[in-house]
Amino acid sequence: MAFDQTGVSPSAKVLVVEDDHQLRRVVTMVIERAGLSVLAVANADDAIVVLAGNDPVSVLFTDVDMPGSMNGIDLAHRVSCNHPTIRVIVASGRSSVDVAELPAGAEFFRKPYDIHCLTRALYGTAQV
């Protein structure tokens, strides 16, 4: 398996959790164009099902506000505790998100986010 200079495998899978269908499609397309595989779901409950499966995930990219039993911040904490090797990136259009609410090591993007910065963050080459 080949790795780039950051240690991220080109076959790494990104789990996108976004309830807005159009935004989920755009983010999925951006990630695929960056050379990574994507699993996309509409809420945290579906994300938990994916994480319990046999498809290994390297990066979680989640929105904060979405329907279901937990929001993106709760999901980020759960993933950080139960899957510590998964990198966590959280995005929100809310201006009231306090990055101190996020798990240690998680990155935050305010919507609308810059596609190039997002791509670098997915590969682990930039802290934002």
C-alpha positions as YAML, in Angstrom:
chain: A
units: angstrom
residues:
- id: 1
  name: MET
  ca: [0.00, 0.00, 0.00]
- id: 2
  name: ALA
  ca: [1.43, 3.38, -1.00]
- id: 3
  name: PHE
  ca: [1.39, 6.37, 1.30]
- id: 4
  name: ASP
  ca: [1.90, 10.05, 0.63]
- id: 5
  name: GLN
  ca: [4.37, 12.13, 2.64]
- id: 6
  name: THR
  ca: [1.88, 12.62, 5.48]
- id: 7
  name: GLY
  ca: [1.31, 8.91, 6.03]
- id: 8
  name: VAL
  ca: [-2.25, 8.99, 4.70]
- id: 9
  name: SER
  ca: [-3.02, 6.08, 2.41]
- id: 10
  name: PRO
  ca: [-4.59, 7.04, -0.92]
- id: 11
  name: SER
  ca: [-7.12, 4.30, -0.18]
- id: 12
  name: ALA
  ca: [-8.10, 5.96, 3.11]
- id: 13
  name: LYS
  ca: [-11.82, 6.30, 3.64]
- id: 14
  name: VAL
  ca: [-13.48, 9.49, 4.79]
- id: 15
  name: LEU
  ca: [-16.84, 9.21, 6.53]
- id: 16
  name: VAL
  ca: [-18.89, 12.30, 5.68]
- id: 17
  name: VAL
  ca: [-21.84, 13.03, 7.97]
- id: 18
  name: GLU
  ca: [-23.98, 15.83, 6.56]
- id: 19
  name: ASP
  ca: [-27.78, 16.11, 6.56]
- id: 20
  name: ASP
  ca: [-27.95, 18.58, 3.66]
- id: 21
  name: HIS
  ca: [-28.14, 16.32, 0.59]
- id: 22
  name: GLN
  ca: [-26.64, 18.84, -1.85]
- id: 23
  name: LEU
  ca: [-23.76, 19.76, 0.43]
- id: 24
  name: ARG
  ca: [-23.12, 16.06, 1.14]
- id: 25
  name: ARG
  ca: [-22.88, 15.46, -2.64]
- id: 26
  name: VAL
  ca: [-20.48, 18.38, -3.15]
- id: 27
  name: VAL
  ca: [-18.23, 17.39, -0.24]
- id: 28
  name: THR
  ca: [-18.21, 13.78, -1.46]
- id: 29
  name: MET
  ca: [-17.18, 14.92, -4.94]
- id: 30
  name: VAL
  ca: [-14.39, 17.14, -3.56]
- id: 31
  name: ILE
  ca: [-13.01, 14.32, -1.42]
- id: 32
  name: GLU
  ca: [-13.13, 11.83, -4.29]
- id: 33
  name: ARG
  ca: [-11.33, 14.32, -6.56]
- id: 34
  name: ALA
  ca: [-8.67, 14.58, -3.86]
- id: 35
  name: GLY
  ca: [-8.09, 10.86, -4.37]
- id: 36
  name: LEU
  ca: [-9.78, 9.51, -1.24]
- id: 37
  name: SER
  ca: [-12.69, 7.11, -0.87]
- id: 38
  name: VAL
  ca: [-15.89, 8.38, 0.72]
- id: 39
  name: LEU
  ca: [-18.72, 6.89, 2.73]
- id: 40
  name: ALA
  ca: [-21.50, 9.47, 3.11]
- id: 41
  name: VAL
  ca: [-24.44, 9.42, 5.51]
- id: 42
  name: ALA
  ca: [-27.10, 11.91, 6.61]
- id: 43
  name: ASN
  ca: [-26.81, 11.68, 10.41]
- id: 44
  name: ALA
  ca: [-24.78, 10.50, 13.38]
- id: 45
  name: ASP
  ca: [-26.93, 7.41, 13.92]
- id: 46
  name: ASP
  ca: [-26.06, 6.17, 10.43]
- id: 47
  name: ALA
  ca: [-22.42, 7.05, 11.03]
- id: 48
  name: ILE
  ca: [-22.34, 4.82, 14.14]
- id: 49
  name: VAL
  ca: [-23.68, 1.93, 12.02]
- id: 50
  name: VAL
  ca: [-20.93, 2.49, 9.42]
- id: 51
  name: LEU
  ca: [-18.25, 2.65, 12.11]
- id: 52
  name: ALA
  ca: [-19.48, -0.64, 13.59]
- id: 53
  name: GLY
  ca: [-19.10, -2.34, 10.20]
- id: 54
  name: ASN
  ca: [-16.10, -3.82, 8.47]
- id: 55
  name: ASP
  ca: [-15.26, -0.80, 6.31]
- id: 56
  name: PRO
  ca: [-12.29, 0.93, 7.98]
- id: 57
  name: VAL
  ca: [-12.54, 4.73, 8.25]
- id: 58
  name: SER
  ca: [-9.51, 7.02, 8.51]
- id: 59
  name: VAL
  ca: [-11.20, 10.42, 8.79]
- id: 60
  name: LEU
  ca: [-14.58, 11.58, 10.12]
- id: 61
  name: PHE
  ca: [-15.90, 14.80, 8.55]
- id: 62
  name: THR
  ca: [-19.10, 15.81, 10.32]
- id: 63
  name: ASP
  ca: [-21.54, 18.68, 10.40]
- id: 64
  name: VAL
  ca: [-22.65, 19.87, 13.84]
- id: 65
  name: ASP
  ca: [-26.40, 20.43, 13.44]
- id: 66
  name: MET
  ca: [-28.34, 17.45, 12.11]
- id: 67
  name: PRO
  ca: [-31.32, 15.31, 13.03]
- id: 68
  name: GLY
  ca: [-31.04, 12.13, 15.06]
- id: 69
  name: SER
  ca: [-30.02, 11.09, 18.55]
- id: 70
  name: MET
  ca: [-26.80, 13.13, 18.62]
- id: 71
  name: ASN
  ca: [-25.25, 16.15, 16.96]
- id: 72
  name: GLY
  ca: [-21.84, 16.32, 15.28]
- id: 73
  name: ILE
  ca: [-20.01, 17.39, 18.42]
- id: 74
  name: ASP
  ca: [-21.39, 14.42, 20.34]
- id: 75
  name: LEU
  ca: [-20.44, 12.17, 17.41]
- id: 76
  name: ALA
  ca: [-16.93, 13.63, 17.34]
- id: 77
  name: HIS
  ca: [-16.47, 12.83, 21.04]
- id: 78
  name: ARG
  ca: [-17.84, 9.31, 20.63]
- id: 79
  name: VAL
  ca: [-15.55, 8.60, 17.67]
- id: 80
  name: SER
  ca: [-12.53, 10.07, 19.47]
- id: 81
  name: CYS
  ca: [-13.18, 7.81, 22.47]
- id: 82
  name: ASN
  ca: [-14.14, 4.61, 20.64]
- id: 83
  name: HIS
  ca: [-11.94, 4.96, 17.53]
- id: 84
  name: PRO
  ca: [-8.90, 7.02, 18.58]
- id: 85
  name: THR
  ca: [-7.05, 6.42, 15.29]
- id: 86
  name: ILE
  ca: [-9.76, 8.20, 13.27]
- id: 87
  name: ARG
  ca: [-8.98, 11.85, 12.61]
- id: 88
  name: VAL
  ca: [-11.94, 14.13, 13.32]
- id: 89
  name: ILE
  ca: [-12.94, 17.21, 11.35]
- id: 90
  name: VAL
  ca: [-16.06, 19.14, 12.38]
- id: 91
  name: ALA
  ca: [-17.85, 21.76, 10.28]
- id: 92
  name: SER
  ca: [-20.63, 24.18, 11.05]
- id: 93
  name: GLY
  ca: [-22.29, 27.30, 9.75]
- id: 94
  name: ARG
  ca: [-23.10, 28.35, 13.31]
- id: 95
  name: SER
  ca: [-20.98, 31.15, 14.65]
- id: 96
  name: SER
  ca: [-21.54, 29.97, 18.23]
- id: 97
  name: VAL
  ca: [-19.48, 26.75, 18.05]
- id: 98
  name: ASP
  ca: [-16.73, 26.91, 20.65]
- id: 99
  name: VAL
  ca: [-13.73, 24.85, 19.57]
- id: 100
  name: ALA
  ca: [-13.20, 24.02, 23.26]
- id: 101
  name: GLU
  ca: [-16.33, 21.84, 22.91]
- id: 102
  name: LEU
  ca: [-14.52, 19.61, 20.42]
- id: 103
  name: PRO
  ca: [-12.44, 16.59, 21.36]
- id: 104
  name: ALA
  ca: [-8.68, 17.08, 21.61]
- id: 105
  name: GLY
  ca: [-7.04, 17.00, 18.21]
- id: 106
  name: ALA
  ca: [-10.25, 17.65, 16.25]
- id: 107
  name: GLU
  ca: [-10.14, 20.30, 13.56]
- id: 108
  name: PHE
  ca: [-12.92, 22.82, 12.93]
- id: 109
  name: PHE
  ca: [-14.14, 24.40, 9.69]
- id: 110
  name: ARG
  ca: [-16.67, 27.20, 9.56]
- id: 111
  name: LYS
  ca: [-19.05, 26.98, 6.59]
- id: 112
  name: PRO
  ca: [-18.61, 27.92, 3.87]
- id: 113
  name: TYR
  ca: [-15.18, 26.32, 3.97]
- id: 114
  name: ASP
  ca: [-12.35, 26.64, 1.50]
- id: 115
  name: ILE
  ca: [-12.08, 23.46, -0.59]
- id: 116
  name: HIS
  ca: [-8.28, 23.62, -0.77]
- id: 117
  name: CYS
  ca: [-7.96, 23.98, 3.02]
- id: 118
  name: LEU
  ca: [-10.39, 21.10, 3.48]
- id: 119
  name: THR
  ca: [-8.38, 18.89, 1.13]
- id: 120
  name: ARG
  ca: [-5.15, 19.67, 3.00]
- id: 121
  name: ALA
  ca: [-6.85, 18.93, 6.33]
- id: 122
  name: LEU
  ca: [-8.16, 15.58, 5.03]
- id: 123
  name: TYR
  ca: [-4.59, 14.58, 4.23]
- id: 124
  name: GLY
  ca: [-3.42, 15.86, 7.60]
- id: 125
  name: THR
  ca: [-1.15, 18.55, 6.17]
- id: 126
  name: ALA
  ca: [-2.79, 21.62, 7.68]
- id: 127
  name: GLN
  ca: [-4.27, 22.66, 10.98]
- id: 128
  name: VAL
  ca: [-7.02, 25.24, 10.59]
...
